[in-house]
Short mmCIF file of C-alpha atoms in Angstrom, two decimals:
data_model
loop_
_atom_site.label_atom_id
_atom_site.label_comp_id
_atom_site.label_asym_id
_atom_site.label_seq_id
_atom_site.Cartn_x
_atom_site.Cartn_y
_atom_site.Cartn_z
CA MET D 1 197.96 -8.18 -48.09
CA LYS D 2 197.45 -5.84 -50.51
CA THR D 3 196.77 -2.39 -49.60
CA LYS D 4 193.74 -0.22 -50.75
CA ASN D 5 193.79 3.57 -50.41
CA ILE D 6 191.83 5.33 -48.40
CA PHE D 7 189.75 7.32 -50.10
CA ILE D 8 188.58 11.54 -49.49
CA ALA D 9 185.06 10.86 -51.00
CA TYR D 10 183.99 7.32 -48.27
CA TRP D 11 184.95 10.17 -45.93
CA ILE D 12 182.27 12.75 -47.14
CA MET D 13 179.38 9.89 -47.81
CA VAL D 14 180.24 8.22 -44.26
CA SER D 15 179.67 11.72 -42.98
CA ALA D 16 176.30 12.38 -44.70
CA PHE D 17 175.26 9.09 -44.32
CA VAL D 18 176.46 6.90 -41.51
CA THR D 19 174.87 6.75 -38.10
CA PHE D 20 174.27 4.01 -36.21
CA SER D 21 170.88 2.72 -34.70
CA CYS D 22 169.89 1.72 -32.40
CA THR D 23 165.87 1.57 -34.11
CA GLU D 24 163.51 -0.64 -32.40
CA GLY D 25 160.67 -2.55 -34.17
CA PHE D 26 160.59 -4.39 -37.03
CA VAL D 27 159.23 -1.65 -39.05
CA ASP D 28 162.70 -0.31 -38.62
CA MET D 29 164.76 -3.42 -39.32
CA ASN D 30 163.13 -2.98 -42.58
CA THR D 31 163.57 0.43 -42.84
CA ASN D 32 166.53 1.94 -43.29
CA PRO D 33 166.28 4.76 -41.33
CA ASN D 34 169.68 6.33 -42.75
CA ALA D 35 169.12 5.80 -46.17
CA SER D 36 167.52 8.93 -48.80
CA THR D 37 165.62 7.74 -50.98
CA ALA D 38 167.73 10.63 -53.57
CA ALA D 39 170.72 8.92 -52.90
CA ASN D 40 173.12 8.21 -56.23
CA PRO D 41 174.39 4.43 -56.14
CA GLU D 42 177.63 4.84 -55.52
CA SER D 43 177.26 6.80 -52.14
CA LEU D 44 176.31 4.13 -50.42
CA LEU D 45 178.52 1.33 -50.94
CA ALA D 46 181.62 2.49 -49.31
CA PRO D 47 178.94 3.14 -45.94
CA THR D 48 177.52 0.13 -46.47
CA LEU D 49 180.96 -2.52 -46.02
CA HIS D 50 181.94 -0.92 -43.93
CA ASP D 51 179.07 -1.02 -41.24
CA LEU D 52 178.91 -4.34 -42.44
CA VAL D 53 182.56 -5.30 -41.89
CA TRP D 54 182.03 -3.19 -38.17
CA ARG D 55 179.64 -5.03 -37.30
CA ASN D 56 181.01 -8.62 -38.11
CA GLN D 57 184.00 -7.93 -36.28
CA ASN D 58 182.55 -6.79 -32.93
CA ARG D 59 180.21 -9.80 -32.97
CA ALA D 60 182.99 -12.73 -34.18
CA MET D 61 184.96 -11.14 -30.85
CA ARG D 62 181.83 -10.88 -28.77
CA LEU D 63 180.19 -14.74 -30.15
CA ASN D 64 182.25 -16.74 -33.14
CA ASN D 65 185.15 -16.56 -30.69
CA GLU D 66 183.91 -17.59 -27.63
CA ILE D 67 181.60 -20.69 -29.25
CA MET D 68 184.19 -21.93 -31.72
CA GLN D 69 187.68 -21.71 -28.50
CA VAL D 70 189.84 -18.71 -29.72
CA HIS D 71 189.35 -16.82 -26.92
CA VAL D 72 188.07 -17.71 -24.09
CA THR D 73 186.00 -14.55 -20.95
CA THR D 74 187.36 -14.29 -18.12
CA VAL D 75 183.88 -13.20 -16.64
CA ASP D 76 181.56 -15.88 -15.11
CA SER D 77 178.98 -14.20 -16.33
CA ARG D 78 179.79 -14.60 -19.91
CA GLU D 79 178.92 -17.89 -20.67
CA PHE D 80 179.34 -17.90 -24.94
CA HIS D 81 182.17 -20.39 -24.33
CA ARG D 82 179.67 -22.40 -22.41
CA TYR D 83 177.10 -22.95 -25.25
CA PHE D 84 174.68 -20.27 -23.11
CA ILE D 85 173.34 -17.64 -25.73
CA ARG D 86 170.52 -15.27 -24.51
CA PRO D 87 168.07 -14.61 -27.14
CA THR D 88 168.58 -10.62 -27.01
CA GLU D 89 171.64 -11.97 -28.76
CA SER D 90 169.98 -12.77 -31.77
CA ASP D 91 168.62 -9.16 -32.46
CA TYR D 92 171.52 -6.67 -33.09
CA MET D 93 172.95 -8.42 -36.43
CA TRP D 94 169.77 -9.14 -37.64
CA ARG D 95 168.66 -5.63 -37.09
CA ASN D 96 171.47 -4.40 -38.84
CA TRP D 97 172.37 -6.81 -41.62
CA TYR D 98 168.59 -6.20 -42.84
CA VAL D 99 169.28 -2.49 -42.79
CA GLN D 100 172.73 -2.84 -45.42
CA LEU D 101 170.01 -4.68 -47.16
CA THR D 102 167.63 -2.06 -47.39
CA ASP D 103 171.13 0.50 -49.07
CA ILE D 104 172.16 -2.37 -50.77
CA LYS D 105 169.21 -3.51 -52.72
CA ASP D 106 168.76 1.05 -53.24
CA MET D 107 172.05 0.58 -54.22
CA TYR D 108 170.80 -1.81 -57.57
CA ASP D 109 167.23 0.06 -58.08
CA LYS D 110 168.79 3.93 -58.33
CA ALA D 111 171.50 2.29 -60.57
CA GLU D 112 169.03 1.27 -62.85
CA GLU D 113 167.07 3.99 -62.20
CA SER D 114 169.73 6.30 -63.02
CA LYS D 115 171.13 4.41 -66.46
CA LEU D 116 174.65 6.60 -66.78
CA PRO D 117 178.72 5.39 -67.08
CA GLY D 118 179.12 2.26 -64.48
CA PHE D 119 175.65 1.66 -63.64
CA GLU D 120 175.41 -2.02 -64.74
CA THR D 121 178.42 -2.61 -62.71
CA PHE D 122 176.88 -1.35 -59.26
CA LYS D 123 173.87 -3.77 -60.31
CA GLY D 124 176.71 -6.27 -60.45
CA ILE D 125 178.29 -5.36 -57.04
CA SER D 126 175.20 -4.40 -55.19
CA LEU D 127 174.68 -8.51 -56.02
CA VAL D 128 177.81 -9.39 -54.88
CA LEU D 129 176.96 -7.68 -51.48
CA GLU D 130 173.42 -8.89 -51.62
CA ALA D 131 174.06 -12.40 -51.42
CA TRP D 132 176.55 -12.53 -48.78
CA THR D 133 174.89 -10.79 -46.05
CA PHE D 134 171.55 -12.89 -47.10
CA SER D 135 173.98 -15.92 -46.60
CA MET D 136 174.97 -14.42 -42.76
CA LEU D 137 170.99 -14.33 -42.58
CA THR D 138 169.91 -17.45 -42.93
CA ASP D 139 172.93 -19.45 -41.47
CA MET D 140 172.62 -18.13 -38.17
CA PHE D 141 169.15 -18.08 -37.96
CA GLY D 142 167.09 -20.28 -40.61
CA ASP D 143 164.48 -19.56 -42.78
CA ILE D 144 164.69 -15.81 -43.23
CA PRO D 145 162.38 -13.24 -45.30
CA PHE D 146 163.72 -12.71 -48.79
CA SER D 147 161.50 -12.69 -51.35
CA GLU D 148 159.54 -10.19 -49.20
CA ALA D 149 162.39 -8.73 -47.05
CA ASN D 150 163.06 -4.41 -46.62
CA GLN D 151 159.70 -3.50 -48.20
CA GLY D 152 158.60 -1.39 -45.27
CA LYS D 153 158.66 0.99 -47.58
CA ASN D 154 155.74 -0.03 -49.90
CA GLY D 155 153.76 -1.13 -46.76
CA ASN D 156 154.78 -4.81 -46.02
CA VAL D 157 156.29 -4.65 -42.38
CA THR D 158 154.96 -7.87 -41.80
CA PRO D 159 157.55 -10.13 -44.76
CA LYS D 160 156.99 -13.66 -45.33
CA PHE D 161 159.94 -16.42 -44.50
CA ASP D 162 161.28 -17.99 -47.46
CA PRO D 163 162.40 -21.43 -46.60
CA GLN D 164 166.44 -21.27 -46.28
CA LYS D 165 166.65 -24.03 -50.07
CA ASP D 166 164.61 -21.28 -51.75
CA VAL D 167 166.74 -18.77 -50.19
CA TYR D 168 169.55 -20.33 -51.39
CA LEU D 169 168.38 -21.02 -54.93
CA GLY D 170 168.00 -17.35 -55.00
CA LEU D 171 171.36 -16.37 -53.69
CA PHE D 172 172.38 -18.88 -56.20
CA GLU D 173 170.61 -17.47 -58.61
CA LYS D 174 171.81 -13.64 -57.42
CA LEU D 175 175.16 -14.63 -57.53
CA GLU D 176 175.11 -15.86 -61.77
CA GLU D 177 173.40 -12.41 -62.52
CA ALA D 178 176.09 -10.55 -60.91
CA ASN D 179 178.70 -13.10 -62.70
CA THR D 180 176.87 -11.81 -66.29
CA LEU D 181 176.48 -7.84 -64.91
CA LEU D 182 180.27 -7.44 -64.33
CA ALA D 183 182.49 -9.96 -67.47
CA THR D 184 180.34 -7.37 -70.24
CA SER D 185 180.17 -4.36 -68.01
CA GLY D 186 183.34 -3.39 -67.71
CA ASP D 187 185.46 -1.17 -64.47
CA LEU D 188 183.65 1.99 -62.37
CA PRO D 189 184.79 5.38 -64.63
CA GLY D 190 186.37 8.33 -63.66
CA VAL D 191 185.62 9.53 -59.92
CA LEU D 192 183.34 6.39 -59.39
CA THR D 193 186.31 4.39 -58.47
CA GLU D 194 187.02 6.39 -55.34
CA TYR D 195 183.23 5.16 -54.04
CA ASP D 196 184.65 1.74 -53.85
CA PRO D 197 186.61 0.39 -50.70
CA LEU D 198 187.89 -3.15 -52.03
CA TYR D 199 188.53 -2.57 -55.05
CA ALA D 200 188.60 1.09 -57.07
CA GLY D 201 185.66 -0.15 -59.11
CA ASN D 202 187.51 -3.32 -59.89
CA ALA D 203 185.15 -5.64 -62.18
CA LEU D 204 186.76 -8.29 -62.77
CA LEU D 205 187.89 -8.38 -58.43
CA TRP D 206 183.92 -7.87 -57.49
CA ARG D 207 183.21 -10.77 -60.68
CA LYS D 208 186.29 -13.17 -58.36
CA PHE D 209 184.85 -12.50 -54.90
CA GLY D 210 181.49 -13.24 -56.24
CA ASN D 211 182.06 -16.36 -57.62
CA SER D 212 184.15 -17.10 -55.21
CA LEU D 213 182.24 -16.91 -52.65
CA TYR D 214 179.30 -18.77 -54.67
CA LEU D 215 181.67 -22.17 -54.24
CA ARG D 216 181.34 -20.74 -50.63
CA LEU D 217 177.98 -22.09 -51.12
CA LEU D 218 177.65 -24.04 -52.74
CA LEU D 219 180.07 -26.86 -50.74
CA ARG D 220 177.94 -26.04 -47.62
CA ALA D 221 174.52 -26.81 -49.73
CA SER D 222 176.88 -29.51 -51.45
CA GLY D 223 174.71 -32.17 -48.43
CA LYS D 224 171.72 -31.43 -50.04
CA ALA D 225 170.22 -33.24 -53.11
CA GLU D 226 168.32 -30.59 -54.34
CA ALA D 227 170.55 -27.50 -54.40
CA ASN D 228 172.56 -29.42 -57.26
CA ALA D 229 175.71 -28.33 -56.10
CA SER D 230 178.42 -30.33 -56.82
CA ASN D 231 178.23 -30.00 -60.80
CA LYS D 232 178.34 -26.33 -60.13
CA ILE D 233 180.96 -26.31 -57.93
CA GLN D 234 182.89 -28.74 -60.72
CA GLU D 235 181.28 -25.88 -63.42
CA ILE D 236 183.16 -23.22 -61.79
CA ALA D 237 186.13 -25.12 -60.94
CA VAL D 238 186.99 -26.77 -64.08
CA THR D 239 184.80 -27.10 -67.20
CA SER D 240 183.80 -23.74 -67.00
CA GLY D 241 186.75 -21.73 -65.00
CA ASN D 242 187.24 -18.90 -67.94
CA LEU D 243 182.99 -17.83 -67.36
CA TYR D 244 183.62 -18.32 -63.31
CA PRO D 245 186.85 -16.55 -62.75
CA VAL D 246 188.10 -16.57 -59.09
CA PHE D 247 190.72 -14.78 -56.50
CA ALA D 248 193.91 -16.52 -58.33
CA ASN D 249 195.71 -15.30 -55.56
CA ALA D 250 196.02 -13.14 -51.95
CA GLU D 251 195.75 -10.20 -52.87
CA GLU D 252 192.89 -10.45 -54.88
CA SER D 253 190.80 -11.67 -51.42
CA ALA D 254 188.19 -9.71 -49.99
CA ILE D 255 189.37 -7.71 -47.32
CA LEU D 256 188.17 -4.33 -45.95
CA PRO D 257 191.27 -2.30 -44.86
CA VAL D 258 189.27 -1.25 -41.02
CA GLY D 259 192.53 0.40 -39.10
CA ASN D 260 192.68 3.41 -37.18
CA THR D 261 192.67 5.83 -39.97
CA GLN D 262 189.41 7.71 -41.04
CA PRO D 263 187.04 7.01 -42.53
CA LEU D 264 187.79 3.16 -42.31
CA THR D 265 188.23 3.37 -38.63
CA SER D 266 188.13 -0.43 -37.63
CA ALA D 267 185.51 -1.61 -34.49
CA PHE D 268 187.73 -1.88 -31.89
CA PHE D 269 189.70 1.77 -33.28
CA ASN D 270 188.63 3.55 -29.83
CA PHE D 271 188.32 0.49 -27.73
CA ARG D 272 190.76 1.28 -24.05
CA ASP D 273 193.53 -1.93 -24.28
CA PHE D 274 192.07 -3.89 -21.68
CA ASP D 275 188.76 -3.38 -23.47
CA PHE D 276 190.16 -5.46 -26.46
CA ASN D 277 192.23 -7.78 -24.23
CA GLY D 278 191.69 -7.68 -20.75
CA ASP D 279 189.47 -9.83 -19.18
CA LYS D 280 190.14 -12.11 -21.96
CA GLY D 281 192.66 -14.91 -23.23
CA TYR D 282 193.27 -17.25 -25.96
CA SER D 283 191.90 -20.85 -25.53
CA GLU D 284 194.65 -24.31 -24.83
CA PHE D 285 192.91 -25.17 -28.36
CA PHE D 286 194.23 -22.21 -30.49
CA ILE D 287 197.07 -21.66 -28.84
CA ASN D 288 198.35 -25.90 -28.62
CA ASN D 289 198.32 -25.78 -32.65
CA LEU D 290 200.40 -23.08 -33.84
CA ASN D 291 202.43 -24.32 -31.23
CA SER D 292 202.41 -27.61 -32.39
CA TRP D 293 203.14 -25.88 -35.27
CA GLU D 294 205.68 -23.16 -34.32
CA ASP D 295 203.79 -21.47 -36.58
CA PRO D 296 204.77 -18.31 -37.46
CA ARG D 297 201.51 -16.23 -36.71
CA LEU D 298 202.09 -16.45 -33.45
CA PRO D 299 203.78 -13.36 -32.54
CA ILE D 300 201.46 -11.26 -34.61
CA TRP D 301 198.42 -12.29 -32.80
CA ALA D 302 199.25 -13.54 -29.38
CA THR D 303 200.99 -11.87 -26.73
CA ILE D 304 203.79 -13.99 -23.82
CA ALA D 305 202.84 -15.11 -20.61
CA SER D 306 205.62 -16.17 -18.49
CA GLY D 307 208.03 -17.17 -21.19
CA ILE D 308 206.11 -19.60 -23.66
CA TYR D 309 202.38 -18.47 -25.36
CA ALA D 310 199.33 -20.15 -23.79
CA GLY D 311 196.15 -21.02 -23.52
CA ILE D 312 193.19 -21.31 -21.23
CA PRO D 313 190.86 -24.05 -21.12
CA SER D 314 187.33 -23.06 -23.17
CA GLY D 315 183.63 -24.13 -21.14
CA TRP D 316 185.44 -23.89 -17.66
CA SER D 317 182.66 -23.95 -14.76
CA SER D 318 180.68 -21.32 -13.27
CA GLY D 319 183.14 -20.25 -10.64
CA GLN D 320 186.36 -21.86 -11.87
CA ILE D 321 187.55 -18.55 -13.44
CA PRO D 322 191.05 -19.25 -14.75
CA GLU D 323 194.05 -17.85 -14.88
CA ARG D 324 194.84 -15.61 -17.96
CA GLN D 325 197.33 -16.57 -20.38
CA SER D 326 198.47 -15.50 -23.47
CA THR D 327 195.70 -12.64 -25.07
CA LEU D 328 195.42 -11.12 -28.23
CA GLN D 329 198.49 -8.28 -29.40
CA VAL D 330 196.58 -5.36 -28.92
CA GLY D 331 197.82 -3.94 -32.63
CA LEU D 332 195.34 -6.26 -33.99
CA LYS D 333 192.23 -3.85 -32.37
CA THR D 334 193.66 -1.76 -35.65
CA ASP D 335 195.20 -4.26 -38.36
CA PRO D 336 193.42 -3.85 -41.72
CA ARG D 337 193.93 -7.55 -42.43
CA LEU D 338 190.95 -8.68 -39.92
CA GLY D 339 188.93 -6.69 -42.41
CA ASN D 340 188.50 -10.11 -44.03
CA ILE D 341 184.96 -11.14 -46.22
CA MET D 342 186.91 -13.77 -47.45
CA ASN D 343 190.15 -14.85 -49.05
CA HIS D 344 192.03 -16.48 -51.29
CA ALA D 345 193.21 -19.14 -48.42
CA GLU D 346 189.19 -20.08 -47.37
CA LEU D 347 189.22 -20.28 -50.96
CA GLN D 348 191.63 -22.81 -51.39
CA PHE D 349 190.36 -25.36 -48.71
CA ILE D 350 186.96 -24.87 -50.88
CA LEU D 351 188.69 -27.14 -52.94
CA ALA D 352 191.10 -28.93 -51.35
CA GLU D 353 187.47 -30.59 -49.55
CA ALA D 354 185.48 -30.79 -53.19
CA SER D 355 188.70 -32.93 -54.64
CA LEU D 356 188.48 -34.67 -51.77
CA LYS D 357 184.55 -35.79 -52.29
CA GLY D 358 185.36 -36.22 -56.03
CA PHE D 359 183.72 -32.81 -56.28
CA ILE D 360 186.52 -32.16 -59.29
CA SER D 361 189.32 -32.49 -59.97
CA GLY D 362 192.71 -32.41 -58.64
CA ASP D 363 194.96 -33.54 -55.64
CA PRO D 364 193.18 -32.36 -52.22
CA LYS D 365 197.02 -31.94 -51.17
CA ALA D 366 197.83 -29.40 -52.73
CA TYR D 367 195.19 -27.24 -52.34
CA TYR D 368 195.27 -27.91 -48.60
CA GLU D 369 198.84 -27.08 -49.04
CA ALA D 370 198.72 -23.86 -51.20
CA GLY D 371 195.72 -22.75 -48.69
CA ILE D 372 198.72 -23.47 -46.21
CA GLN D 373 200.75 -21.43 -47.85
CA SER D 374 198.42 -18.38 -49.23
CA ALA D 375 196.75 -18.26 -44.93
CA LEU D 376 200.60 -16.71 -44.19
CA ALA D 377 200.43 -14.73 -47.24
CA HIS D 378 197.24 -13.13 -45.60
CA TRP D 379 199.59 -12.05 -43.23
CA ASP D 380 202.34 -11.20 -44.65
CA LEU D 381 204.53 -13.71 -44.43
CA GLU D 382 206.72 -15.92 -46.49
CA LEU D 383 205.79 -19.89 -45.79
CA PRO D 384 209.13 -20.90 -43.94
CA GLU D 385 211.01 -23.28 -45.91
CA ASP D 386 210.00 -26.94 -44.02
CA LEU D 387 207.00 -25.82 -42.40
CA LEU D 388 204.52 -27.93 -44.40
CA GLU D 389 206.96 -30.99 -43.36
CA ARG D 390 206.55 -30.33 -39.76
CA PRO D 391 204.92 -33.05 -37.61
CA PHE D 392 200.86 -32.17 -37.00
CA ILE D 393 201.06 -30.11 -40.67
CA SER D 394 202.04 -32.72 -43.30
CA TRP D 395 199.88 -34.47 -45.22
CA GLU D 396 199.64 -38.03 -44.82
CA ASP D 397 198.73 -39.69 -48.31
CA ASP D 398 197.35 -43.07 -45.67
CA TRP D 399 194.96 -40.32 -43.66
CA ASP D 400 191.43 -42.14 -43.86
CA PHE D 401 189.14 -39.27 -45.63
CA ASP D 402 188.23 -38.71 -41.55
CA GLN D 403 191.93 -37.12 -41.01
CA LYS D 404 191.90 -35.63 -43.99
CA MET D 405 188.99 -33.33 -43.06
CA GLU D 406 190.31 -32.29 -40.21
CA ALA D 407 193.06 -31.03 -41.60
CA ILE D 408 191.54 -29.26 -44.01
CA HIS D 409 189.00 -27.38 -41.74
CA LEU D 410 191.96 -26.72 -39.08
CA GLN D 411 193.78 -24.94 -40.97
CA LYS D 412 190.38 -23.48 -42.33
CA TYR D 413 189.42 -23.14 -39.12
CA PHE D 414 192.18 -20.25 -38.52
CA ALA D 415 192.25 -19.24 -42.13
CA LEU D 416 188.75 -17.60 -41.06
CA PHE D 417 190.90 -15.57 -37.99
CA PHE D 418 187.65 -12.97 -36.93
CA THR D 419 185.69 -13.47 -39.74
CA ASP D 420 182.49 -12.83 -39.38
CA PHE D 421 180.53 -16.44 -37.80
CA GLN D 422 182.22 -18.84 -40.49
CA GLN D 423 184.30 -21.07 -38.71
CA TRP D 424 180.62 -21.47 -36.42
CA HIS D 425 179.24 -22.22 -39.68
CA GLU D 426 181.26 -24.98 -40.76
CA TYR D 427 181.68 -26.63 -37.83
CA LYS D 428 178.12 -26.81 -37.52
CA ARG D 429 178.35 -28.53 -41.48
CA THR D 430 180.59 -30.57 -41.12
CA GLY D 431 182.02 -31.08 -36.99
CA HIS D 432 185.40 -30.29 -37.80
CA PRO D 433 188.44 -29.23 -36.37
CA GLY D 434 187.45 -31.08 -33.32
CA LEU D 435 186.69 -29.17 -30.50
CA ILE D 436 186.42 -30.23 -26.82
CA PRO D 437 183.61 -28.93 -24.66
CA GLY D 438 184.61 -27.52 -21.17
CA GLU D 439 183.35 -29.57 -18.51
CA GLY D 440 181.30 -26.59 -17.85
CA THR D 441 179.88 -26.28 -20.67
CA LEU D 442 176.01 -26.65 -21.11
CA ASN D 443 173.49 -27.92 -23.81
CA ASP D 444 174.58 -30.79 -23.05
CA GLY D 445 177.83 -30.14 -24.49
CA LYS D 446 176.48 -29.56 -27.88
CA MET D 447 177.19 -27.02 -30.42
CA PRO D 448 174.93 -24.55 -31.30
CA ALA D 449 173.20 -25.17 -34.36
CA ARG D 450 171.65 -21.88 -35.27
CA PHE D 451 170.49 -18.83 -32.89
CA GLY D 452 167.30 -17.87 -32.33
CA TYR D 453 164.67 -15.13 -33.96
CA PRO D 454 164.69 -11.98 -32.13
CA ILE D 455 162.14 -11.49 -29.69
CA ASN D 456 160.21 -8.58 -31.35
CA VAL D 457 160.76 -9.94 -34.50
CA GLN D 458 157.91 -12.88 -32.58
CA ALA D 459 155.94 -10.56 -31.62
CA LEU D 460 155.72 -8.34 -34.78
CA ASN D 461 155.54 -11.02 -37.39
CA ALA D 462 153.81 -13.25 -35.61
CA THR D 463 152.42 -15.07 -38.23
CA ASN D 464 154.71 -15.47 -40.52
CA TYR D 465 157.20 -16.52 -37.55
CA ASN D 466 154.86 -19.47 -36.57
CA GLU D 467 154.20 -20.43 -39.71
CA ALA D 468 158.63 -20.67 -39.85
CA ILE D 469 158.81 -22.42 -36.83
CA GLN D 470 156.28 -25.10 -37.32
CA ARG D 471 158.67 -25.92 -40.56
CA MET D 472 161.77 -25.09 -38.89
CA GLY D 473 161.38 -26.83 -35.98
CA PRO D 474 161.36 -25.23 -32.42
CA ASP D 475 162.90 -21.33 -32.55
CA ASN D 476 165.53 -22.83 -29.97
CA ILE D 477 169.20 -23.60 -30.60
CA ASN D 478 169.81 -26.61 -31.45
CA THR D 479 167.89 -26.94 -34.41
CA LYS D 480 169.06 -27.53 -37.18
CA VAL D 481 169.60 -25.36 -40.49
CA TRP D 482 167.79 -26.42 -43.51
CA TRP D 483 171.88 -27.48 -45.58
CA ASN D 484 173.26 -29.24 -41.86
CA ILE D 485 169.66 -32.25 -41.27
CA GLU D 486 170.80 -34.98 -42.50
CA ASP D 487 168.22 -36.49 -45.77
#
C-alpha cells in the first residue's frame, strides 16, 4: 500500500472540530453538535473521514468479525458469534453515521456557497462520502431516513423512512453527479491538498473511488430488476469505461492510513495488548483456509500457537469455552492497512462475479487471479510463484457456477478483512463463503439479515418507524432487506 502523507493542517482541524459525542436522542442523531456553522468545506473533510474509519474499525472488531467467523470470543456472555444481537447494539452505528452525514452534507453546502477555488471538487468528494455512508446505513437496517435525513437544524426531527429501493436509486444518482463533477473540476488547489488525508485532493482518484463504490452497490442490487444494475455494470466496466474510471491497481485503493501517529490514529491505538487480542482467537474457518493455501498473510495477521497456526470453533455452546489458539498480531493495532474503505482487490472480485454472471465480457478466472494478487499487494506482499496453482486456490474451469462463486467469495472474504460490515453484507447476498454455524449457535442457526432499529428511534419517531416496519416486515434480525429478497 502506498503511504500517504499526514498533514499538520489536519491536526489543527481535528483539534477544532472532533470530539466523540455520545449524545442520546433522535434530535442529536440528525444534528451534529460538533459542526461549526461557519466551517469551510476543507475543515470538515479529514475529521469526517477519520471518524468514519475509526468507528468502522471499532465495530468490525466487535460485531462483524464475530458474526463472520474471523475471530471468536472466549467470553461466554458475548454471543455475537452465536447470532445473538441485543437491540442496543444498533444505536452506536446509526447515531455516528448520521452525525457524520451532517458534516458531509455541510461540506457540499459550504462549497456551493463559497464558490472558491476547488469548490466543485469538494462537492464531488462530499457526494462520494455521502453515498458510502448512506450505503452502510441502509445495508445494515433496510429502509432509513434518506430524503429527509439530517434536517434537524431546519426543524425536521422526525424524518420519514425511505424504502431501500429508493435509497439505492438515490445513491446511484449521487455517484453519477460525483463522477460528472470530478471529471471537470480538477484537483484541489495549493494548500487545500493538505486537508485531504485520503487522496491529497486528487480528483481523478476520488472519481475512481466513487465509481468503484458504484460497482459495489450495483452488484449488491443486481438481483432486483428495477435497479437495472447489470446494464449499468456493463456500461461502467466495458462500454463506457473511459467515462467511469475505476481503481487500476492496489495503490489507488481507498485506504485511510490510520496508525500510531497523531492525528490519524487507529481505533485500537490506546488499546492494551490484552484488550486487543487477549479474549479472542481466530476461528477454525479463518485459519484453516489460510493454512490450506500456505497464505503469506498468516504471519502478518496471526500468532503461532504451540508451533502452528490454529483456530477455535465459532458458535461454541454456552459454558464450553475453548482454549484460545492463534490470535491477532498486536502489530495490527496500529497497522495503517486496516484503514481500508474499499480496495482494488474487492473491485477485481466484483468484476469476477459480474463476468461469471454474464453482466460483462471477460474471463472470471483472470479477474479472480488479479484479485488474489491485489489482495496480497494490499499487505505489501508479492504473489508467490506457485500460489495460483496450489490446491484449494487454483481455479478449475470445470467447476459449476456455485463452486466458482464460492472461490470468488472466499478470496473476497479475506480481502475484506476489517472492512466495516462488508463481509456480512456479501454473505447475506450470496450465501458465500461456506460458513458452518457452531453447535451453540442461536436463531435456528440463521445468519442475521439486518440489525433492528435503535430503541430511541422507535420511541421518538414512532409514526415513521411504524410505517417502515409495516412495509419491510417485523423489526428483527431475520427480516431481509430489499436487495436480499428474491422476487
